[in-house]
PDB file of C-alpha atoms in Angstrom:
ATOM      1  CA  UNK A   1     -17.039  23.924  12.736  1.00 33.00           C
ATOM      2  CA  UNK A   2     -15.962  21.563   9.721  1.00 41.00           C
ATOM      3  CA  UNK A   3     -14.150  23.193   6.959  1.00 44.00           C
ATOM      4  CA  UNK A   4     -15.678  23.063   3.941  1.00 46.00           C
ATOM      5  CA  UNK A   5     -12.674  22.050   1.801  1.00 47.00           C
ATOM      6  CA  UNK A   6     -13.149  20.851  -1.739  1.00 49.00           C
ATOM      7  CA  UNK A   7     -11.036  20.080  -4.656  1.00 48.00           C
ATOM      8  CA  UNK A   8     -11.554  23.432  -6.018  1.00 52.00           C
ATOM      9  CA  UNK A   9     -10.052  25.201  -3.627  1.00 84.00           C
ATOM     10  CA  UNK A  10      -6.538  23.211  -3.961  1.00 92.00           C
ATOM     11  CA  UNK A  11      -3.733  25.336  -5.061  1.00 94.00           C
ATOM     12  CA  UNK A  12      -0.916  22.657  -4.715  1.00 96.00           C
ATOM     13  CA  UNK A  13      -0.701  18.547  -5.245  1.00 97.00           C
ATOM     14  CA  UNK A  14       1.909  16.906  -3.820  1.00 98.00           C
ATOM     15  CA  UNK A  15       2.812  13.192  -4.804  1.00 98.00           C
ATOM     16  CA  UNK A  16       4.954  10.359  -4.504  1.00 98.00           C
ATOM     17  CA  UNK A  17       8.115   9.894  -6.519  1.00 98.00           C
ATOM     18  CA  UNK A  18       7.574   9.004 -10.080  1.00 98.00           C
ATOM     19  CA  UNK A  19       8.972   5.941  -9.394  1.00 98.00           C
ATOM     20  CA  UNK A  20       6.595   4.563  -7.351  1.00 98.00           C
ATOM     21  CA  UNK A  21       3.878   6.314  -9.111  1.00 98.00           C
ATOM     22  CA  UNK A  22       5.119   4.262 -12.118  1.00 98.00           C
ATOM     23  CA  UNK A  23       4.896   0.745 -10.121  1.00 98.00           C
ATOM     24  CA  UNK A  24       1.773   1.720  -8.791  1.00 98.00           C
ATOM     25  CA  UNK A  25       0.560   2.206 -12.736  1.00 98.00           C
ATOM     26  CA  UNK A  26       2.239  -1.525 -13.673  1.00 98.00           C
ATOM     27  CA  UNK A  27       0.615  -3.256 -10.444  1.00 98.00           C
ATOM     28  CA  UNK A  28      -2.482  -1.609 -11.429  1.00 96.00           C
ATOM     29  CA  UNK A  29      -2.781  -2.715 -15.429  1.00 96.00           C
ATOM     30  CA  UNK A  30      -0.523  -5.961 -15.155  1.00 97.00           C
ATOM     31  CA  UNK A  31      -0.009  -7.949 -18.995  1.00 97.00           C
ATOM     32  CA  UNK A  32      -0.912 -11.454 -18.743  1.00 96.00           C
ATOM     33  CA  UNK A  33      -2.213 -13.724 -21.613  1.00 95.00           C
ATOM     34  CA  UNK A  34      -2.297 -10.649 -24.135  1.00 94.00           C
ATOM     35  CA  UNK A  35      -4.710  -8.923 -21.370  1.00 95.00           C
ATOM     36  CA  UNK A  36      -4.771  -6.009 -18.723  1.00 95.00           C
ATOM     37  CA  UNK A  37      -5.276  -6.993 -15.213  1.00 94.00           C
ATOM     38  CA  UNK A  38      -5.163  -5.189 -11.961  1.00 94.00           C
ATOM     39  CA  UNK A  39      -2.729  -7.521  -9.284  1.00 95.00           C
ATOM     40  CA  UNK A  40      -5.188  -9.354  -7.251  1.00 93.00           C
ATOM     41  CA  UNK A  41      -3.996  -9.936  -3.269  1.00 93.00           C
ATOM     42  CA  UNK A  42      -2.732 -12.779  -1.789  1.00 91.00           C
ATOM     43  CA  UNK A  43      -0.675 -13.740   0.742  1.00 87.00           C
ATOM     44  CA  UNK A  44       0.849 -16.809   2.024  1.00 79.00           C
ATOM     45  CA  UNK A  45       3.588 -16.557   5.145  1.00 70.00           C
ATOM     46  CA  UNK A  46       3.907 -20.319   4.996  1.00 64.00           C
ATOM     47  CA  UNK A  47       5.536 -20.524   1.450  1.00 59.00           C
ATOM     48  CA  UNK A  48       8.027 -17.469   2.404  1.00 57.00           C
ATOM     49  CA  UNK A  49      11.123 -19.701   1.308  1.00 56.00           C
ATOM     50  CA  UNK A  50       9.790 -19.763  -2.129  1.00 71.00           C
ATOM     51  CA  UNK A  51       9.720 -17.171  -5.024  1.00 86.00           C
ATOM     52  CA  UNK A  52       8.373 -14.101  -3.974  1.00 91.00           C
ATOM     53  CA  UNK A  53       5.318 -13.933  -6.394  1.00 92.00           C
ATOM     54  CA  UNK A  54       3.839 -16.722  -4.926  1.00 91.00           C
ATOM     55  CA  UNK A  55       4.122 -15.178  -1.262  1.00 91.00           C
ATOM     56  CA  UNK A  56       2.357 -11.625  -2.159  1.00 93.00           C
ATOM     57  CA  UNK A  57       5.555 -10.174  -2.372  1.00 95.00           C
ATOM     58  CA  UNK A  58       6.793 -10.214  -5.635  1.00 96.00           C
ATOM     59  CA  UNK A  59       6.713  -6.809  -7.637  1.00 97.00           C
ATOM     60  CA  UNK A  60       4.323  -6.987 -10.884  1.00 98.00           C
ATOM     61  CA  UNK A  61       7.427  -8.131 -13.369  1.00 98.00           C
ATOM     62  CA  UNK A  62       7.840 -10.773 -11.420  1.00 97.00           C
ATOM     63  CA  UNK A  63       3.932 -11.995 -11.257  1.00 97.00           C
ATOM     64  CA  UNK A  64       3.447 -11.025 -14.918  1.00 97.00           C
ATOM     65  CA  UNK A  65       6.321 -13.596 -15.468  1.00 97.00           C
ATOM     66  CA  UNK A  66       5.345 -16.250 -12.829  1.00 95.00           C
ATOM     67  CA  UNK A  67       1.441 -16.034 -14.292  1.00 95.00           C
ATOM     68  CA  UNK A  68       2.862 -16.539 -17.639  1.00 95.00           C
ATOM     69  CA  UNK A  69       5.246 -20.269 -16.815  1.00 94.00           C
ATOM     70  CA  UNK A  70       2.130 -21.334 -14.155  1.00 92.00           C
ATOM     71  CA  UNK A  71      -0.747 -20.783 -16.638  1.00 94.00           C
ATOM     72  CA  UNK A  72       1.333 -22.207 -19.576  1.00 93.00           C
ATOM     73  CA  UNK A  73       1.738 -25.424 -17.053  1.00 92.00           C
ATOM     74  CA  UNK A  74      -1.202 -26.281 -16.502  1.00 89.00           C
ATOM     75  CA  UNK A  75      -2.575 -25.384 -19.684  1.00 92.00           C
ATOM     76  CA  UNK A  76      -4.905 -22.596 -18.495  1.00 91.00           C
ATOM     77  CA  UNK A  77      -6.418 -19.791 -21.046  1.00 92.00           C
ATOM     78  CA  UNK A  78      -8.414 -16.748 -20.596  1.00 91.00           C
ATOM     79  CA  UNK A  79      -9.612 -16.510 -23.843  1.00 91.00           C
ATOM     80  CA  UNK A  80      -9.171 -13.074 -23.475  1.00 89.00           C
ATOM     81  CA  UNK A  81     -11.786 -12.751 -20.252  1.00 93.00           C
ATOM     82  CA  UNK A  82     -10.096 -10.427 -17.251  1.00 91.00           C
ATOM     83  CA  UNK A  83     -12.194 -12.238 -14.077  1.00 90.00           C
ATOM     84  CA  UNK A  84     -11.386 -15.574 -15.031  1.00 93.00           C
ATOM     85  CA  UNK A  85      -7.950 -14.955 -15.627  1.00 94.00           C
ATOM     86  CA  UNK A  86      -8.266 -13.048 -11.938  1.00 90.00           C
ATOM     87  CA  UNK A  87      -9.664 -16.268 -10.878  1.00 90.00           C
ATOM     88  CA  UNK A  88      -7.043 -18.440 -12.668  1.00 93.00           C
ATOM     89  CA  UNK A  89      -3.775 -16.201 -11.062  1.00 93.00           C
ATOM     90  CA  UNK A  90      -5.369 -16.682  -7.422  1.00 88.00           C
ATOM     91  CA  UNK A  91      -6.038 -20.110  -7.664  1.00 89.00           C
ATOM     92  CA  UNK A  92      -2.259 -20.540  -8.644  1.00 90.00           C
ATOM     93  CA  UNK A  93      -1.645 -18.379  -5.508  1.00 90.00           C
ATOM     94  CA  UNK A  94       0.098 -15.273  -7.187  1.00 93.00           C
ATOM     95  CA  UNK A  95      -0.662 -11.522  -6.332  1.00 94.00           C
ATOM     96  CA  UNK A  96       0.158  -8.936  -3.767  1.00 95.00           C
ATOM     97  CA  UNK A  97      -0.983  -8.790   0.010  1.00 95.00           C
ATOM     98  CA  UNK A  98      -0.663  -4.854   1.757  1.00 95.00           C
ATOM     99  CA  UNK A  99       2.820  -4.812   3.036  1.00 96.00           C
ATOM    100  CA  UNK A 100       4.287  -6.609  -0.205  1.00 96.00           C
ATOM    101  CA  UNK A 101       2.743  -3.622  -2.117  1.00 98.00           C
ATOM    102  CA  UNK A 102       3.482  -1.313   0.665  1.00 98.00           C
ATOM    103  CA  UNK A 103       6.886  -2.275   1.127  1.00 98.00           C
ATOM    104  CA  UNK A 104       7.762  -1.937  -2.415  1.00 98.00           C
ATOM    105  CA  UNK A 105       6.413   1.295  -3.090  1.00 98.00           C
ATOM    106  CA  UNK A 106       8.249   3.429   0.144  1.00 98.00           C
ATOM    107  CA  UNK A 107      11.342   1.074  -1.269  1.00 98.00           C
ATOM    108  CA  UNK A 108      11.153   3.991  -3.917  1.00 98.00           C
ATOM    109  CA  UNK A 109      10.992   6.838  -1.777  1.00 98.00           C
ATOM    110  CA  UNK A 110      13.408   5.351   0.186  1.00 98.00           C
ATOM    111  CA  UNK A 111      15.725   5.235  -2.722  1.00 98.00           C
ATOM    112  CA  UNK A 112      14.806   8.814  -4.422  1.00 97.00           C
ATOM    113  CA  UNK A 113      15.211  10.189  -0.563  1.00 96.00           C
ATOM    114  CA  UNK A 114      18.058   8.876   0.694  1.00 95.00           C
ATOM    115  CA  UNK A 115      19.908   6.418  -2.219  1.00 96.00           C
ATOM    116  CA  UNK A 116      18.536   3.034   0.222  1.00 96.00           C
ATOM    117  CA  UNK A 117      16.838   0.121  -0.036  1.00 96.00           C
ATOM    118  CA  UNK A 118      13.879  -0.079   2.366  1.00 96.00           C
ATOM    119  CA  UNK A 119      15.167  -2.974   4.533  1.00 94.00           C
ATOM    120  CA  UNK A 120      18.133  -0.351   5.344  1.00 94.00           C
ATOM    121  CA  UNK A 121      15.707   2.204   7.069  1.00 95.00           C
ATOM    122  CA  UNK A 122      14.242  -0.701   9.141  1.00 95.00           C
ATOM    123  CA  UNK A 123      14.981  -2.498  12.414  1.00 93.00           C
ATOM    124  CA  UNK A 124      13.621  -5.998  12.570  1.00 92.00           C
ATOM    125  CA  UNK A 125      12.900  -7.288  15.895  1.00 88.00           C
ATOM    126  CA  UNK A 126      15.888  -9.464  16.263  1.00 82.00           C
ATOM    127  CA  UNK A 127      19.333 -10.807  15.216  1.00 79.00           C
ATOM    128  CA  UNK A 128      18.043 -13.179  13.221  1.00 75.00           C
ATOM    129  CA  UNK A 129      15.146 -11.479  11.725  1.00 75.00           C
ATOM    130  CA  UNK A 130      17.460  -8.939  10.986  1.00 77.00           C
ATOM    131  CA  UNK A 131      19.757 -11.373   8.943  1.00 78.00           C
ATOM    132  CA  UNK A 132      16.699 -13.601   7.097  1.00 75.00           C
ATOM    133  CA  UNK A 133      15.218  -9.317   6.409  1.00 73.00           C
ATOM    134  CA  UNK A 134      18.622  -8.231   4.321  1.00 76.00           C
ATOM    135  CA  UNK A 135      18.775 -11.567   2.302  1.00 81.00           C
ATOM    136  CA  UNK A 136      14.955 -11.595   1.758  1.00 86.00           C
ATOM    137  CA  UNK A 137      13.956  -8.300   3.334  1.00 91.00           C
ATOM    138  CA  UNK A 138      10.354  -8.231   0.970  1.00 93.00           C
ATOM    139  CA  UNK A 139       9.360 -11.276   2.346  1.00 91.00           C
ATOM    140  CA  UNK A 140      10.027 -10.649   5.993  1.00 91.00           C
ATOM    141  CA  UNK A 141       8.381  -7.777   6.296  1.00 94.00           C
ATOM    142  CA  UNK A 142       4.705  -6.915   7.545  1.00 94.00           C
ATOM    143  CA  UNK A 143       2.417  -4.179   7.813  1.00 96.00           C
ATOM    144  CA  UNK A 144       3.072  -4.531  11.904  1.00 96.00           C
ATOM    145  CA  UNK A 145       6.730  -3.779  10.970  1.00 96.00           C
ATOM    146  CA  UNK A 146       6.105  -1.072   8.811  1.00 97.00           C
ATOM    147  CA  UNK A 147       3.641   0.743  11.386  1.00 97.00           C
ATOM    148  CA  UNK A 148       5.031  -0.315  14.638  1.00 96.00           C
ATOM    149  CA  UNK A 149       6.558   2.055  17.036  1.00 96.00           C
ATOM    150  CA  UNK A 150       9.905   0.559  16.358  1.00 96.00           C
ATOM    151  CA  UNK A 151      10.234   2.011  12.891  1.00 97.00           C
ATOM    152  CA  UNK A 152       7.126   4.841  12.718  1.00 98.00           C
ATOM    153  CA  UNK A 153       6.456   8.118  14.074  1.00 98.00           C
ATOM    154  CA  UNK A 154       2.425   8.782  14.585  1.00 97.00           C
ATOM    155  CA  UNK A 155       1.378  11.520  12.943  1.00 97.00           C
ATOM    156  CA  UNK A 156      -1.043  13.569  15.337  1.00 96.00           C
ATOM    157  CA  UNK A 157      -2.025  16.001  13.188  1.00 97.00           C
ATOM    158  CA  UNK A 158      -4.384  15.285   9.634  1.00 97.00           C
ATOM    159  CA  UNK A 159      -2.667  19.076   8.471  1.00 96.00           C
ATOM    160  CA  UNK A 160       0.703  17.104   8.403  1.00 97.00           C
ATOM    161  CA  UNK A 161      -0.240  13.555   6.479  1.00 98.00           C
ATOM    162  CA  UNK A 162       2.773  13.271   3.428  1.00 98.00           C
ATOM    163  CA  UNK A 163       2.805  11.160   0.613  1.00 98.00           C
ATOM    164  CA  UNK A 164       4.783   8.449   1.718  1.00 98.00           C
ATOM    165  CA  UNK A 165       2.852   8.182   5.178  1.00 98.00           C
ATOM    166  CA  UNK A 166       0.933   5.281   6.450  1.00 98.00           C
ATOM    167  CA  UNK A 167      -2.398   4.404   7.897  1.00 97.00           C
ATOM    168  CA  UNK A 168      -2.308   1.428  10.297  1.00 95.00           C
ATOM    169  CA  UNK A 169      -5.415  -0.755  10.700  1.00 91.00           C
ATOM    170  CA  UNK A 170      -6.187  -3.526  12.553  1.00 88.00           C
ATOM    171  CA  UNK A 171      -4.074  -3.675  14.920  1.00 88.00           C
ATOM    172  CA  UNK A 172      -1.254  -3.925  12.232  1.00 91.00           C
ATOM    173  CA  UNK A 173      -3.033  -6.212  10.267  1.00 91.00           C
ATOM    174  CA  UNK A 174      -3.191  -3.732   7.536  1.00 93.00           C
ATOM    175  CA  UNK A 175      -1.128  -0.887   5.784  1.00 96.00           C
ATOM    176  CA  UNK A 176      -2.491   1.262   3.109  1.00 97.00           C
ATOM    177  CA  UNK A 177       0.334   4.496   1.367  1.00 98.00           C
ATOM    178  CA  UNK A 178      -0.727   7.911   1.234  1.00 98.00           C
ATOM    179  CA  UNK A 179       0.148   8.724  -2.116  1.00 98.00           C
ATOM    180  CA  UNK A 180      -1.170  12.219  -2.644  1.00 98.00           C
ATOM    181  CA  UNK A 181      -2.257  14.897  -0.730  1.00 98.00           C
ATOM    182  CA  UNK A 182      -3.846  18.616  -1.706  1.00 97.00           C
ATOM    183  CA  UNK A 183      -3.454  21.927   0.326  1.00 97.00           C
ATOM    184  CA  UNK A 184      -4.924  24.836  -0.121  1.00 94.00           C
ATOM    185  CA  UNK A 185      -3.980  28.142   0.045  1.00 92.00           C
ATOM    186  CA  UNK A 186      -3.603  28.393   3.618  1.00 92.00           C
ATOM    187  CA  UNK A 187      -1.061  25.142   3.299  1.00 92.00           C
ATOM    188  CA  UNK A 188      -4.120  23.053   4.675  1.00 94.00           C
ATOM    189  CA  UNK A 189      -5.045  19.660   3.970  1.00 97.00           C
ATOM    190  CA  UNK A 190      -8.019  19.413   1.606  1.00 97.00           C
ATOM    191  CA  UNK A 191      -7.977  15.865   0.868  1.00 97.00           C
ATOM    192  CA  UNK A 192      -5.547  12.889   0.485  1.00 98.00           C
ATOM    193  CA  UNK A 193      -5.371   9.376  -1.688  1.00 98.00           C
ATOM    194  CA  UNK A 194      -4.210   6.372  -0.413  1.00 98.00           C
ATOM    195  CA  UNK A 195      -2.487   3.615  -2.141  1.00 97.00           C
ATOM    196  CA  UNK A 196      -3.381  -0.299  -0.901  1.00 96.00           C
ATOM    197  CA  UNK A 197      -3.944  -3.988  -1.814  1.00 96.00           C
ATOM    198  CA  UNK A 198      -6.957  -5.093  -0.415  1.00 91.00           C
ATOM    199  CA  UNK A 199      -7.951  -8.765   0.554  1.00 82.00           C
ATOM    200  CA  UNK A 200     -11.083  -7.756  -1.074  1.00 68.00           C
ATOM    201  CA  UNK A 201     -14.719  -7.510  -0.624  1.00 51.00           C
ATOM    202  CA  UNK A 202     -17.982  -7.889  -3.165  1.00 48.00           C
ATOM    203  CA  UNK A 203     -16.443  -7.764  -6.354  1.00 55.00           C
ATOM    204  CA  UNK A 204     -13.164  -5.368  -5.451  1.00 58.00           C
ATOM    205  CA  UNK A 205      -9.845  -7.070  -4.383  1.00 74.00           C
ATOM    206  CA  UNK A 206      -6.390  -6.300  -4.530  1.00 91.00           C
ATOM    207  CA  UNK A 207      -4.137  -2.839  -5.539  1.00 95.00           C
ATOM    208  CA  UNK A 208      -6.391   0.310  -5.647  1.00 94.00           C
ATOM    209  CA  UNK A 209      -6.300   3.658  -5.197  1.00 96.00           C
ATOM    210  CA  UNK A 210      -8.835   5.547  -2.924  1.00 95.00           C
ATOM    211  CA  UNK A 211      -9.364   9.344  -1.575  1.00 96.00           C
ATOM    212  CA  UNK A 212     -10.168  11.046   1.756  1.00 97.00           C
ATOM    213  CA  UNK A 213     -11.530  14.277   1.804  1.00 97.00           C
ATOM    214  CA  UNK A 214     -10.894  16.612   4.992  1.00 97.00           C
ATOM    215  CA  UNK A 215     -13.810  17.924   6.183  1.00 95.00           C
ATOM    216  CA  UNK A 216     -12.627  18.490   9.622  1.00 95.00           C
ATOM    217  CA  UNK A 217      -8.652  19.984   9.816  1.00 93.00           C
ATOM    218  CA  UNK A 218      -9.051  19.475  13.153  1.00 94.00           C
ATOM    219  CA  UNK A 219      -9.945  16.352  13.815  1.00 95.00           C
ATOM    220  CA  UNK A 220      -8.058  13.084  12.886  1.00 94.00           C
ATOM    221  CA  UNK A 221      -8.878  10.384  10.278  1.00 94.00           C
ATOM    222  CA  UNK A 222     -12.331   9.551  11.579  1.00 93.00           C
ATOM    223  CA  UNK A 223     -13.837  12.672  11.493  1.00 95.00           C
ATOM    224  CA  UNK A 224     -13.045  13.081   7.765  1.00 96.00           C
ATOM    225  CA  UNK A 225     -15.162  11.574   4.633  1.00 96.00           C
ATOM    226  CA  UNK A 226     -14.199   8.260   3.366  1.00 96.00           C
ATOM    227  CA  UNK A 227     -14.595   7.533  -0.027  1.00 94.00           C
ATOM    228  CA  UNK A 228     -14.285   3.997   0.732  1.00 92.00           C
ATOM    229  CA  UNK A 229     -17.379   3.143   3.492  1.00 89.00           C
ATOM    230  CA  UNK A 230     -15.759  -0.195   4.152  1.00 86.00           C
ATOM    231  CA  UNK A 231     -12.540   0.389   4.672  1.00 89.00           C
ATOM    232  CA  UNK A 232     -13.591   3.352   7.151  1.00 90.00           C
ATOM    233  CA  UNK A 233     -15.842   0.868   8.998  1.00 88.00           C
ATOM    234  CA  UNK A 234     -12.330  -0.606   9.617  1.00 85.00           C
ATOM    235  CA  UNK A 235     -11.487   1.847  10.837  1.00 87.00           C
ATOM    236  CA  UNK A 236     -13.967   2.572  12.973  1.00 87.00           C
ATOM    237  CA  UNK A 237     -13.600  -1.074  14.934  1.00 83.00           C
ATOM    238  CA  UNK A 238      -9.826  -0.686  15.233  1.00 79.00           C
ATOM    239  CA  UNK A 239      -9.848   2.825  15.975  1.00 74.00           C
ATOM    240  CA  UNK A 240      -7.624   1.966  19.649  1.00 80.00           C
ATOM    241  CA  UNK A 241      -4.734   1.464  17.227  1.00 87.00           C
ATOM    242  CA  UNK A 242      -5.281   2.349  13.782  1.00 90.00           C
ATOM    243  CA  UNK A 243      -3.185   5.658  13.723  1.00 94.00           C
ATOM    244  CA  UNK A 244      -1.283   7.717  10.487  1.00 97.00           C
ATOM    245  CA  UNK A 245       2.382   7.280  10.409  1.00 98.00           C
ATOM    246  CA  UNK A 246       5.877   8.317   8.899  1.00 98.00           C
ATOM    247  CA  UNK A 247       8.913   6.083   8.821  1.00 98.00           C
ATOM    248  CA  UNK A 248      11.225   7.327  11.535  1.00 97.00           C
ATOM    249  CA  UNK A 249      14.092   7.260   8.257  1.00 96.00           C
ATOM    250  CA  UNK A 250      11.626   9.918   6.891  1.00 96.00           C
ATOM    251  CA  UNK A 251      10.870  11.299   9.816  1.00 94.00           C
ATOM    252  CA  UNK A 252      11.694  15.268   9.902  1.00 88.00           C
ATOM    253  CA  UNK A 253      10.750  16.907  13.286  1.00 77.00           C
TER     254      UNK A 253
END
């Protein structure tokens, strides 16, 4: 039978570092043009050479400044509108894509856990990977790296999900944080939130925060209750792979 667990009956939160609670804030209410802008995604693997705000893997200082030089270039103003600055940053090519953001927010609990850099607590799939990874580690690496079996540990049971734990979709195509997650006063899970950057869909794209309530302690992420409908019909159609994980580095049997 489902549990009927509900946000009243929490009686502990835990969360991610501050740190990365604090980047999620600035990627979240980015200042461009005198305005407040959530980081749109992008991504684009065939500019990886260049900066890393015009590959989706720059951190929001460094899109805040790249938005400022490109829309000062080509002479483009807002006049103080949010979507068409949103539309003026993504046709210039700058934002986040899901393991940019991903990356740089375990980089923090990666640091406040163990004093590292993410790229440290990583194996890249070979010699030279590995050497292109530690001189431009955010740019080389992908929610399939993140998630695969090479550098994550699945996480069987929904009692155990962590902030800092991942959620594989799409056959590593996608990589979304768990950022927070309530127990209750057995130590159960009641609910979690998840952190992501989202290539987007109707009028939502880019960094967000979501929630997942447990209905089911039993049962694994499909059998709970998805705020987001869309993102759980993804799910749903790469349920053969989509699976919750921990970096083996934060791994803790």
């Amino acid at each position: 039978m489902p549990s009927t667990n509900s946000p009243e009956r929490v009686t502990s939160i835990l969360k991610l570092p501050a740190t990365a609670q604090s980047l999620f804030d600035h990627y979240s209410h980015l200042h461009i043009q005198g305005l407040e802008i959530s980081c749109p995604y992008h991504i684009n693997t065939a500019l990886r050479g260049k900066r890393r705000a015009l590959v989706g893997k720059g951190r929001p200082e460094e899109i805040e400044a790249a938005a400022e030089q490109y829309l000062a270039r080509f002479q483009m103003l807002a006049h103080g509108n949010q979507e068409q600055l949103e539309r003026y940053l993504m046709a210039c090519g700058l934002g986040v894509d899901c393991s940019g953001f991903a990356a740089w927010i375990l980089n923090c609990v990666t640091l406040d856990a163990f004093h590292k850099p993410i790229q440290n607590c990583l194996k890249f799939p070979n010699l030279k990977r590995q050497l292109v990874g530690k001189v431009r580690p955010f740019e080389n690496i992908s929610a399939n790296l993140l998630t695969n079996h090479t550098n994550s540990v699945k996480i069987s049971d929904i009692n155990q999900v962590r902030p800092g734990d991942l959620i594989r979709f799409i056959n590593g195509g996608h990589v979304v944080v768990v950022s927070e997650v309530g127990l209750d006063k057995r130590q159960q899970v009641a609910y979690f939130k998840y952190m992501q950057s989202s290539v987007g869909y109707g009028n939502r794209r880019g960094v967000e925060e979501n929630r997942v309530k447990v209905t089911n302690p039993a049962g694994y992420l499909l059998e709970q209750e998805w705020a987001d409908k869309l993102l759980y019909q993804a799910l749903v159609e790469s349920s053969d792979d989509t699976r919750l994980t921990r970096l083996k580095a934060l791994y803790r049997p």
